[in-house]
Short mmCIF file of C-alpha atoms in Angstrom, two decimals:
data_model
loop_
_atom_site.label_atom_id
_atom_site.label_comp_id
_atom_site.label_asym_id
_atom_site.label_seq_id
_atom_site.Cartn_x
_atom_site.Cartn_y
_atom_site.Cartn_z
CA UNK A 1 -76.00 166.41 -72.83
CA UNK A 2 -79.30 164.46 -72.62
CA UNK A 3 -81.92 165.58 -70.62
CA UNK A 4 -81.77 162.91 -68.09
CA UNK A 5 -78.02 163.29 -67.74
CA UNK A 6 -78.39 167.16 -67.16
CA UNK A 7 -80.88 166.90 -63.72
CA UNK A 8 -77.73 164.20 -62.69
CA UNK A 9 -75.84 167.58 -61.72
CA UNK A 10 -76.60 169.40 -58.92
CA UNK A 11 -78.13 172.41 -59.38
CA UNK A 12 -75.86 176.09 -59.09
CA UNK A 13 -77.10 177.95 -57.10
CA UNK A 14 -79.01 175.74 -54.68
CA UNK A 15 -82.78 176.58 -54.27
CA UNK A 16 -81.97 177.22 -50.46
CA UNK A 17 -78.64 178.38 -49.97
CA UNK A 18 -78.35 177.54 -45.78
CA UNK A 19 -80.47 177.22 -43.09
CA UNK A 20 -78.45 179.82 -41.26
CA UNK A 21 -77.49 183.12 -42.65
CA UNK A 22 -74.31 183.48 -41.44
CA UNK A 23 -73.15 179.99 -43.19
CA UNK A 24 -72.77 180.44 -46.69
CA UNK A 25 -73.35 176.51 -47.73
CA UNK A 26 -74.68 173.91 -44.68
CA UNK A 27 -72.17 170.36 -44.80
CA UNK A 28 -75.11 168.93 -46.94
CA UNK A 29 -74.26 171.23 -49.74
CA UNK A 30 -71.23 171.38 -49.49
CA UNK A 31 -71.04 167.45 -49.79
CA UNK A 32 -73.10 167.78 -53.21
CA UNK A 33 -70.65 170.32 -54.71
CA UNK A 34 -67.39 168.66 -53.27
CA UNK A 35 -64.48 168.83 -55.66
CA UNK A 36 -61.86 171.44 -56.37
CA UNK A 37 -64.02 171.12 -59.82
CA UNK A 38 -66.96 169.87 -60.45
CA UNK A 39 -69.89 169.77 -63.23
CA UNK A 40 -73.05 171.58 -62.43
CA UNK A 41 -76.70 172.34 -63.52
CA UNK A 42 -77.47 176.44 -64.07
CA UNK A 43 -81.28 177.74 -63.37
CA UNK A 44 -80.81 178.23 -67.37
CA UNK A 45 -80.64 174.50 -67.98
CA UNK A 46 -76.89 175.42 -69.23
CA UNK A 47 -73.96 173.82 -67.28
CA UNK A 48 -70.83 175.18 -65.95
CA UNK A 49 -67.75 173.60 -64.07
CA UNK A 50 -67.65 175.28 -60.43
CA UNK A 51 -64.41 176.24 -59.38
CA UNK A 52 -64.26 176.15 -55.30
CA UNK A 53 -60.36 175.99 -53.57
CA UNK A 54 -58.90 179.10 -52.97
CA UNK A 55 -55.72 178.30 -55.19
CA UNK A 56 -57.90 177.26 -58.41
CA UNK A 57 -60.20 180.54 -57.48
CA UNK A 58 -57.09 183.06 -57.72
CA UNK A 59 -55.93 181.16 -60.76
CA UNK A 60 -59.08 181.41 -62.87
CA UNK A 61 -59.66 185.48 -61.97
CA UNK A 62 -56.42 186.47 -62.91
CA UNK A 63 -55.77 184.30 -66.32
CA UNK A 64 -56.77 186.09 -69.54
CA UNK A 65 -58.24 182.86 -70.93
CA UNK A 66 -60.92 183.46 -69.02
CA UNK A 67 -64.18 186.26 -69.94
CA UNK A 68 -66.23 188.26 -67.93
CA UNK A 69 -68.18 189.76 -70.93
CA UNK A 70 -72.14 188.51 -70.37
CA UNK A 71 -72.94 188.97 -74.09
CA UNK A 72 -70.11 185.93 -74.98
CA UNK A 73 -71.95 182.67 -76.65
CA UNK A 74 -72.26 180.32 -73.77
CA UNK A 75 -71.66 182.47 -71.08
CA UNK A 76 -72.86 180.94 -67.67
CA UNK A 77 -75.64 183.20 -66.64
CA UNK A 78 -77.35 182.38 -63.61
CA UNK A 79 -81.07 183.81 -64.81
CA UNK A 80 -82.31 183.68 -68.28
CA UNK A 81 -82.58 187.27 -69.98
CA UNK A 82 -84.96 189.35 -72.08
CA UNK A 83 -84.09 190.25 -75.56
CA UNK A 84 -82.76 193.50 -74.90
CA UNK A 85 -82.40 193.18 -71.07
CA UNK A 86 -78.56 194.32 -70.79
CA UNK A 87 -79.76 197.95 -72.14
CA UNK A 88 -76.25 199.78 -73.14
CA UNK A 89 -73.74 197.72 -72.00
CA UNK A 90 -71.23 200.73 -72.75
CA UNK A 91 -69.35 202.24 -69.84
CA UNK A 92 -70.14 198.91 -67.82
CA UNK A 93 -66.53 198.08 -67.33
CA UNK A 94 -67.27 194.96 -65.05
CA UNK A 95 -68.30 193.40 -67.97
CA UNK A 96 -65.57 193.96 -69.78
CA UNK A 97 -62.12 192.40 -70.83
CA UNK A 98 -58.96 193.03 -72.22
CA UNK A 99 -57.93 197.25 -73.17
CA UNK A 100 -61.46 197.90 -73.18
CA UNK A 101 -62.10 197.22 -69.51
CA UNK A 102 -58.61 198.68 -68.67
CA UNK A 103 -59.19 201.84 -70.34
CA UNK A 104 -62.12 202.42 -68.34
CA UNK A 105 -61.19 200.73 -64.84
CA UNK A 106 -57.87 203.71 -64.90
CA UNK A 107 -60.18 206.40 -64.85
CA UNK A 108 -61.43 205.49 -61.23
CA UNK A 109 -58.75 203.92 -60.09
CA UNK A 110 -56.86 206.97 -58.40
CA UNK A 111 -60.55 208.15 -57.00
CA UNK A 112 -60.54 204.35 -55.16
CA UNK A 113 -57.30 204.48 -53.87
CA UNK A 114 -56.23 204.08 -49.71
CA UNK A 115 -55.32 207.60 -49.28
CA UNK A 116 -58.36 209.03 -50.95
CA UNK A 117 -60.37 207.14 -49.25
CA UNK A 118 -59.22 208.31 -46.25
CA UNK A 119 -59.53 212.03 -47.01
CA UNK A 120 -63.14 211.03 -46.91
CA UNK A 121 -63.38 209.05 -43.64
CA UNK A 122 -64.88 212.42 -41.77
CA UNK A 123 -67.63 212.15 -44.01
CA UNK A 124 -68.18 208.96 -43.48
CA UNK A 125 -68.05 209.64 -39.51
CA UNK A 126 -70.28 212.22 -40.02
CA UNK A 127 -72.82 210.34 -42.20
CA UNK A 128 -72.64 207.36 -39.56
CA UNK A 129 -73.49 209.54 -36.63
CA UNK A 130 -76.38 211.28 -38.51
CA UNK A 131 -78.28 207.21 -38.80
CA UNK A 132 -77.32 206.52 -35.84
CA UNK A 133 -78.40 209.51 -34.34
CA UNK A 134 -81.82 208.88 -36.27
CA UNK A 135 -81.74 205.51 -34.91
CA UNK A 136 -81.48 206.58 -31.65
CA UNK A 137 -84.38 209.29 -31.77
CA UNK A 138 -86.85 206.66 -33.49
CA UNK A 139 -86.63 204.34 -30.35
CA UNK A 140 -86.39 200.57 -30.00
CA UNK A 141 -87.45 198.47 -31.50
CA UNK A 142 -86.07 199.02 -34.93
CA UNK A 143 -85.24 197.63 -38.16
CA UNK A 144 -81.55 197.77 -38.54
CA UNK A 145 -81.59 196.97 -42.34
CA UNK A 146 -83.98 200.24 -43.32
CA UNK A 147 -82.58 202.24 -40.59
CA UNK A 148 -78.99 202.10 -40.83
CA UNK A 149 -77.47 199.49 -42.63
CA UNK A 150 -79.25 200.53 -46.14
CA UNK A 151 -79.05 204.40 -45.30
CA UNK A 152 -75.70 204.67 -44.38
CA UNK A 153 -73.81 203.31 -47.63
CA UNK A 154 -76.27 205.26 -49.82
CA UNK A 155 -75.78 208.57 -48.53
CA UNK A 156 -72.22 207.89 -48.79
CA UNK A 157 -72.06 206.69 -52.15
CA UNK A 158 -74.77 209.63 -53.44
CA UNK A 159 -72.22 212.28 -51.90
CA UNK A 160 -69.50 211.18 -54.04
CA UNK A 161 -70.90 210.21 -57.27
CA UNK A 162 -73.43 213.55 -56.63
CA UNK A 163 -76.79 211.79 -57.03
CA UNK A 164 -79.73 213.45 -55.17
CA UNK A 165 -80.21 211.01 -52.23
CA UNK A 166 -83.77 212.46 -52.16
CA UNK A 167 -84.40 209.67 -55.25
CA UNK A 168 -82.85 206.90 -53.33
CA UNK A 169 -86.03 204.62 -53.17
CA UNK A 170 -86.22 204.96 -56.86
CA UNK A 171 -82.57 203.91 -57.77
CA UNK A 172 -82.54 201.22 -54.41
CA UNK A 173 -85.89 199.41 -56.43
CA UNK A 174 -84.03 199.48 -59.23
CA UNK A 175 -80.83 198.26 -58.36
CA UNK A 176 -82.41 195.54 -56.59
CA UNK A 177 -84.45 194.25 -59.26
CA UNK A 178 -81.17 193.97 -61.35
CA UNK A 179 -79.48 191.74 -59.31
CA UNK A 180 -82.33 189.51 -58.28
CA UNK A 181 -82.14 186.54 -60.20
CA UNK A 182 -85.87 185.85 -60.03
CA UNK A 183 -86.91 189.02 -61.08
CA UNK A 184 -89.07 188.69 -64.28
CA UNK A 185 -86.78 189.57 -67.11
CA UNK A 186 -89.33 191.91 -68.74
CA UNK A 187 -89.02 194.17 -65.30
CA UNK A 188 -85.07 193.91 -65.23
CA UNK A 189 -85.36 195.11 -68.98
CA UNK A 190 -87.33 198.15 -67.71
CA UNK A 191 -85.44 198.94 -64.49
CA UNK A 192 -82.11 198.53 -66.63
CA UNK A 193 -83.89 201.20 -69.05
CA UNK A 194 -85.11 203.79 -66.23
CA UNK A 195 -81.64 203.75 -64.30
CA UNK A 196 -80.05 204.57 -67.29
CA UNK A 197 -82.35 207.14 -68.49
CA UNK A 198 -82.42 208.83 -64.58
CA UNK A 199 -78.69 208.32 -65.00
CA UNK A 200 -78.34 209.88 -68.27
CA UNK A 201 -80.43 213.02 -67.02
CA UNK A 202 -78.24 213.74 -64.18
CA UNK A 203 -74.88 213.47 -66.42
CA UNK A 204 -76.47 215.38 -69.41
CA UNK A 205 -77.10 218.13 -66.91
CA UNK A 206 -73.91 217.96 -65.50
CA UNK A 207 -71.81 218.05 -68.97
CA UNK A 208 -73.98 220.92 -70.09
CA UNK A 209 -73.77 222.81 -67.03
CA UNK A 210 -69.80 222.59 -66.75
CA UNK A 211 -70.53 221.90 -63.03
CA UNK A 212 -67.79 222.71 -61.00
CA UNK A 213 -69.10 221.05 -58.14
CA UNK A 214 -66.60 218.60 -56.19
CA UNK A 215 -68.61 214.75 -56.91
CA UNK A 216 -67.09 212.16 -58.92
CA UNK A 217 -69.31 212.51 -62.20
CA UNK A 218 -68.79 216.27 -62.17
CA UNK A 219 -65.19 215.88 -62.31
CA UNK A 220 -65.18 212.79 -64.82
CA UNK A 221 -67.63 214.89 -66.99
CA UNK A 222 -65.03 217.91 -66.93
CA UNK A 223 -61.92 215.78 -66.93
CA UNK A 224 -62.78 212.91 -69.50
CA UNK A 225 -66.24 213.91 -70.89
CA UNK A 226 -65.02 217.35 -72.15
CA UNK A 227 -61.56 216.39 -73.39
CA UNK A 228 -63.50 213.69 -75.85
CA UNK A 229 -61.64 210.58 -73.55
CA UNK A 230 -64.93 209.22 -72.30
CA UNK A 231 -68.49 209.59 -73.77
CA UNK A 232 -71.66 210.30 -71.88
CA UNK A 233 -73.32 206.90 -72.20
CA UNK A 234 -69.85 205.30 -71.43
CA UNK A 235 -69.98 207.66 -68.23
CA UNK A 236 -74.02 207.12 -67.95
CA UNK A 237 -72.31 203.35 -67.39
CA UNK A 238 -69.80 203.60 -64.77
CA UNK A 239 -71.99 205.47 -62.81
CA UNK A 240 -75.16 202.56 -62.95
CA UNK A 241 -72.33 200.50 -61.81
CA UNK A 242 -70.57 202.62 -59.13
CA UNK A 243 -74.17 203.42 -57.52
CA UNK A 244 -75.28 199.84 -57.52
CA UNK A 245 -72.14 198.46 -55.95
CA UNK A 246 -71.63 201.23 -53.89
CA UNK A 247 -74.20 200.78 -51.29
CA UNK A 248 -75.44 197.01 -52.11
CA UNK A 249 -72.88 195.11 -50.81
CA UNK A 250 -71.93 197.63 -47.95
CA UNK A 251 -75.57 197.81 -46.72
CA UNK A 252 -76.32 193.49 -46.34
CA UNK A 253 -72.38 193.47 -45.31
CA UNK A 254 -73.06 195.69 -42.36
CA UNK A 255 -76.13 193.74 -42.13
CA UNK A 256 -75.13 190.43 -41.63
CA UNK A 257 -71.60 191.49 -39.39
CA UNK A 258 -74.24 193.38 -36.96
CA UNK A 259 -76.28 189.74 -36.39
CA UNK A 260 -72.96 187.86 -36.21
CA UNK A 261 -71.34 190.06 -33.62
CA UNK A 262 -74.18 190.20 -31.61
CA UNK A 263 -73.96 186.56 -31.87
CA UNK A 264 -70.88 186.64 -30.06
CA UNK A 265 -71.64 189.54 -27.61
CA UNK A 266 -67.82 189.14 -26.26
CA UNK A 267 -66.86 189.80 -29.74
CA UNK A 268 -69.10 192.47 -29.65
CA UNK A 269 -67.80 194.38 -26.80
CA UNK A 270 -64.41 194.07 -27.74
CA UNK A 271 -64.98 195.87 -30.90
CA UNK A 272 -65.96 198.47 -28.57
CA UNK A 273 -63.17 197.86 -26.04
CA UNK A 274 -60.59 197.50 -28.52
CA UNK A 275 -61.64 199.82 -31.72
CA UNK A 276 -57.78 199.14 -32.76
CA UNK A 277 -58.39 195.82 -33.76
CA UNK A 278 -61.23 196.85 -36.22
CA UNK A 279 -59.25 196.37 -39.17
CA UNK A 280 -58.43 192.68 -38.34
CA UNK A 281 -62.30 192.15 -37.80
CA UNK A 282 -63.41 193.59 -40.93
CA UNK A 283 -60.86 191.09 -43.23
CA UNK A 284 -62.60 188.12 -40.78
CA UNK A 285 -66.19 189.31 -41.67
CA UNK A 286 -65.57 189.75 -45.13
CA UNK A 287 -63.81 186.06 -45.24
CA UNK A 288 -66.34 184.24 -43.01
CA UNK A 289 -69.56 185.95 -44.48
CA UNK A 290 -68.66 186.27 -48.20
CA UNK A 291 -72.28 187.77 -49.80
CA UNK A 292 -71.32 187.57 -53.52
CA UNK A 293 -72.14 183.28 -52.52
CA UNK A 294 -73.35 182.42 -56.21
CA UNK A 295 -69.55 183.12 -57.13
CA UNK A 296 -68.17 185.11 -60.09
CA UNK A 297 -69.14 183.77 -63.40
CA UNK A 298 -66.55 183.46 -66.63
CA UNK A 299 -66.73 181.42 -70.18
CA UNK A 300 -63.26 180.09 -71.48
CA UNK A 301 -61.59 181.73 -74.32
CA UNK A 302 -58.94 178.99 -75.06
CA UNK A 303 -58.43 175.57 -73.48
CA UNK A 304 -57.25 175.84 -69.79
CA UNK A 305 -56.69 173.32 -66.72
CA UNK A 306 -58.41 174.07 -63.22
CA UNK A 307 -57.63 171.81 -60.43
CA UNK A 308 -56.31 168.99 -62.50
CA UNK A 309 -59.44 169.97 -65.03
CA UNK A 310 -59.12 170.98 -68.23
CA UNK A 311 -61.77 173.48 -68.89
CA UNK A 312 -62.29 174.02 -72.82
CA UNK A 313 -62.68 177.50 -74.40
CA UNK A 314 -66.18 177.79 -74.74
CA UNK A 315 -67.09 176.60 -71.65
CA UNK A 316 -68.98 178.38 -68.83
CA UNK A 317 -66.88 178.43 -65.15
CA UNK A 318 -68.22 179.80 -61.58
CA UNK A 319 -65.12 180.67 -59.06
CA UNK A 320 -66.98 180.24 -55.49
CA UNK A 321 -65.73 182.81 -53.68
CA UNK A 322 -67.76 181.56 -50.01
CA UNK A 323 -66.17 178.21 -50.46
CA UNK A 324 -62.50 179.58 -51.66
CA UNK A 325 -62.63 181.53 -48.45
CA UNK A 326 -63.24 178.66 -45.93
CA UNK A 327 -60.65 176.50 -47.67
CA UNK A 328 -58.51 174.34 -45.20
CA UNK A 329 -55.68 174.58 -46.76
CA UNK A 330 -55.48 178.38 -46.50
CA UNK A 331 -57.26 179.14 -43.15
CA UNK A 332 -56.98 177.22 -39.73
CA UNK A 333 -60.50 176.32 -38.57
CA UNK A 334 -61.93 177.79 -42.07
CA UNK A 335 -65.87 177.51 -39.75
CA UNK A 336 -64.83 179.34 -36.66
CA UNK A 337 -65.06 183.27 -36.65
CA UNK A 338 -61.95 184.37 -35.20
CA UNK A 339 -61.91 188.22 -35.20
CA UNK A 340 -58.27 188.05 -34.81
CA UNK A 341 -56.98 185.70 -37.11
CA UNK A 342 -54.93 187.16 -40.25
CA UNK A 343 -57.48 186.63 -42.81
CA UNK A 344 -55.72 188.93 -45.69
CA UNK A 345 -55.55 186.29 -48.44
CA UNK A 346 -59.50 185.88 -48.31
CA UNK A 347 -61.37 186.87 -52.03
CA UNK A 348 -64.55 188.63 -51.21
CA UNK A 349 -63.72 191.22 -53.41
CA UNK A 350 -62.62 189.11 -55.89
CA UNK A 351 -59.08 188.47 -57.30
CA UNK A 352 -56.94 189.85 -60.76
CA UNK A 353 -58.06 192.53 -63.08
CA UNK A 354 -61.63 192.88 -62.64
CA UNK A 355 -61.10 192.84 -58.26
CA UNK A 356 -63.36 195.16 -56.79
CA UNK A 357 -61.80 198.95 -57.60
CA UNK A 358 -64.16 200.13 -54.40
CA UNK A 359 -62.86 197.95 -51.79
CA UNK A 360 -60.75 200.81 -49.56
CA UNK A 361 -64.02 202.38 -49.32
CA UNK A 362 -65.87 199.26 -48.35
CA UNK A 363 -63.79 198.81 -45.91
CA UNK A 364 -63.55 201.90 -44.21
CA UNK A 365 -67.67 202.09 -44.32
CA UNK A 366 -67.72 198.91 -42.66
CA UNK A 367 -65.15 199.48 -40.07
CA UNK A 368 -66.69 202.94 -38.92
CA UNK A 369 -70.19 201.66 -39.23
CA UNK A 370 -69.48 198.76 -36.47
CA UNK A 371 -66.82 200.39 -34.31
CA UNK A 372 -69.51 203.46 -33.57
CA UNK A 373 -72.79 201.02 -33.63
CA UNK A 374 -70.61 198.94 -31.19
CA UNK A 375 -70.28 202.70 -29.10
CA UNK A 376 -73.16 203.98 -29.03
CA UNK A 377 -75.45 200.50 -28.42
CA UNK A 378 -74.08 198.73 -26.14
CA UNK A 379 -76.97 196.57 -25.56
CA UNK A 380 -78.44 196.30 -29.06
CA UNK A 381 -79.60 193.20 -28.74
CA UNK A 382 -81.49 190.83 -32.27
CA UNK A 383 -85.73 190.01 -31.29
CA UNK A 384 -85.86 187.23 -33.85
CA UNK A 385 -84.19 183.74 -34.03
CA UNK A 386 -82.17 182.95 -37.72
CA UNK A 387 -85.00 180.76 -38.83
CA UNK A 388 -87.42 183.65 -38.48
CA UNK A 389 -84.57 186.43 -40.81
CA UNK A 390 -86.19 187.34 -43.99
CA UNK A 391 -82.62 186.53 -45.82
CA UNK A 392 -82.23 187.87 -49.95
CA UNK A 393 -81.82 184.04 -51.27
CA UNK A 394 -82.37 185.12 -54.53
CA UNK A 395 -79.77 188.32 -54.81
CA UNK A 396 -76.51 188.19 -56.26
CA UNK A 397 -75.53 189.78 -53.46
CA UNK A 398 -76.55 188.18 -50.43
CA UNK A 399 -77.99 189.73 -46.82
CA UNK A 400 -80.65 190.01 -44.76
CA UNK A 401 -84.00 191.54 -45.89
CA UNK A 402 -84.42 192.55 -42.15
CA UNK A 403 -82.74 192.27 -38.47
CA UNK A 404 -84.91 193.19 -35.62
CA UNK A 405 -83.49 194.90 -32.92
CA UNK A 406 -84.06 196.81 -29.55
CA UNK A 407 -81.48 198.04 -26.66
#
């Protein structure tokens, strides 16, 4: 494609996602990127075909002609890459396709599952009164983002992995840099590097130790380290992964529901009123907010039609989540926030084999996070306007660099 042709395309991602935070494209966007398929620019000067109706979005994530594996020729990255920058992929199962990623994903799944979960919802409880207690002593006004949004997931997530939460401002730098996509790609190299390495420490010690301590790495290391099924660096891997996801998406998730429902201080006060319903509101946040907007990138391994489009192997392909979840034809009044609509079918997580493993857990975070914030702060109340929200534009995982708050 000529160079003239490629700035024809609209650029994916836009330079300035929305105006409002809560709106994952404005109408102007969307009107650039209309099209159950449709031809766009990366940041990498590579294109990609973007993939944005909720029927085209399930069928790409679940067919095996489709990769997730970064390191593929012509995969659509978003952010161009040091030599090097990846580090050891191994262990990375996101990344991964086919037996490899399977092999991997089985390990975790029972740990992930409903009923585990919640075996662990006192903790949670427990760990969401101890912020919100700390929120309370500190006083208005506050910043909701630093002082209970971010805290909350990470203690959560460093309790049952068994990381020292005492490092957490070393591994939250980190974890941010990774999925900023302007970060310079010589410091993503280096954070990649000293995550692993901190990583690597932790699990050596644990391995050599025989720790018989109740956290997930312990018990991998005994259960799959020792019996030869799953090598250190492999389980160095899963746990970068695990402690990135873990409290990322929870913490600008409980972020950006906080400023919506406060939007909507009926909607507010029934989640208060009516804690029962909490279930019902979490599937509508999740649906209406969507904070993985840039969508879920794959390259083509055989020939495949989209939408009427047939995509060639080779080819790069974004599945918009943000847009698949505010699709018409699947949800009445797709821009209204109705906390009690049935909003099961929406794809935050994802969809298929590589769907997020630590949803149940996400959910349950979310839910007790907003039901007891709801309880205990009645009158929490936001001190700036959306145009003045410092908002993560640049993350792969969207949210709100602050939210300003007194009661």
């Amino acid at each position: 494609m000529t160079p003239a042709a490629l700035t024809d395309l609209p650029l994916w991602p836009p330079l300035n996602l929305t105006r409002d935070p809560l709106v994952p494209l404005d109408a102007g966007e969307r009107r650039r990127f209309a099209g159950p398929v449709t031809r766009v620019r990366l940041p990498t000067d590579a294109t990609a075909w973007l993939v944005t109706r909720h029927a085209d979005v399930r069928q790409l994530l679940r067919h095996p002609g489709f990769s997730a594996d970064l390191t593929r020729p012509g995969f659509p990255l978003l952010r161009r890459l040091a030599p090097g920058a990846l580090g050891d992929r191994r262990g990375g199962f996101i990344r991964m396709d086919g037996a490899e990623h399977a092999r991997l994903r089985r390990m975790l799944t029972a740990e992930f599952m409903i009923k585990n979960v919640r075996r662990i919802e006192p903790l949670i409880r427990q760990t969401v009164d101890r912020t919100l207690d700390d929120l309370r002593d500190a006083g208005p006004p506050a910043d909701l983002v630093t002082t209970f949004a971010l805290p909350l997931p990470s203690m959560v997530i460093c309790h049952l992995l068994g990381v020292p939460y005492a490092d957490h401002d070393f591994f939250q730098e980190r974890s941010r840099t990774l999925i900023d996509r302007d970060a310079p790609p010589e410091r993503v190299r280096r954070h990649v590097q000293e995550l692993r390495d901190y990583l690597q420490r932790l699990v050596e010690a644990k391995v050599a130790a025989g720790d018989r301590t109740d956290d997930l790495l312990s018990r991998l290391a005994r259960d799959r380290v020792d019996t030869g099924e799953l090598a250190v660096d492999e389980l160095v891997g899963m746990a970068v992964l695990l402690l990135i996801a873990g409290h990322e998406t929870t913490a600008n998730m409980i972020g950006l529901s906080t400023l919506l429902l406060l939007r909507h201080p009926a909607r507010y006060a029934a989640l208060r009123d009516d804690p029962g319903n909490a279930d019902a509101l979490v599937e509508e946040l999740l649906r209406y907010l969507t904070i993985v907007r840039t969508g879920l990138p794959r390259l083509a391994t055989e020939d495949v039609e989209i939408g009427g489009r047939l995509i060639r192997a080779g080819e790069g392909v974004i599945a918009v989540l943000s847009t698949a979840n505010r699709d018409p034809a699947v949800f009445d009044r797709p821009e209204e926030f109705d906390p009690y609509r049935a909003a099961q079918q929406q794809l935050a997580f994802g969809f298929g084999v590589h769907q997020c493993i630590g949803q149940p857990l996400a959910r349950a975070e979310l839910r007790i996070a907003l039901v007891e914030l709801a309880r205990r702060f009645p009158r929490l109340r936001v001190t700036a306007t959306a145009g003045r929200l410092p908002t993560r534009d640049s993350s792969v995982v969207y949210g709100l660099g602050a939210l300003p708050v007194t009661w």
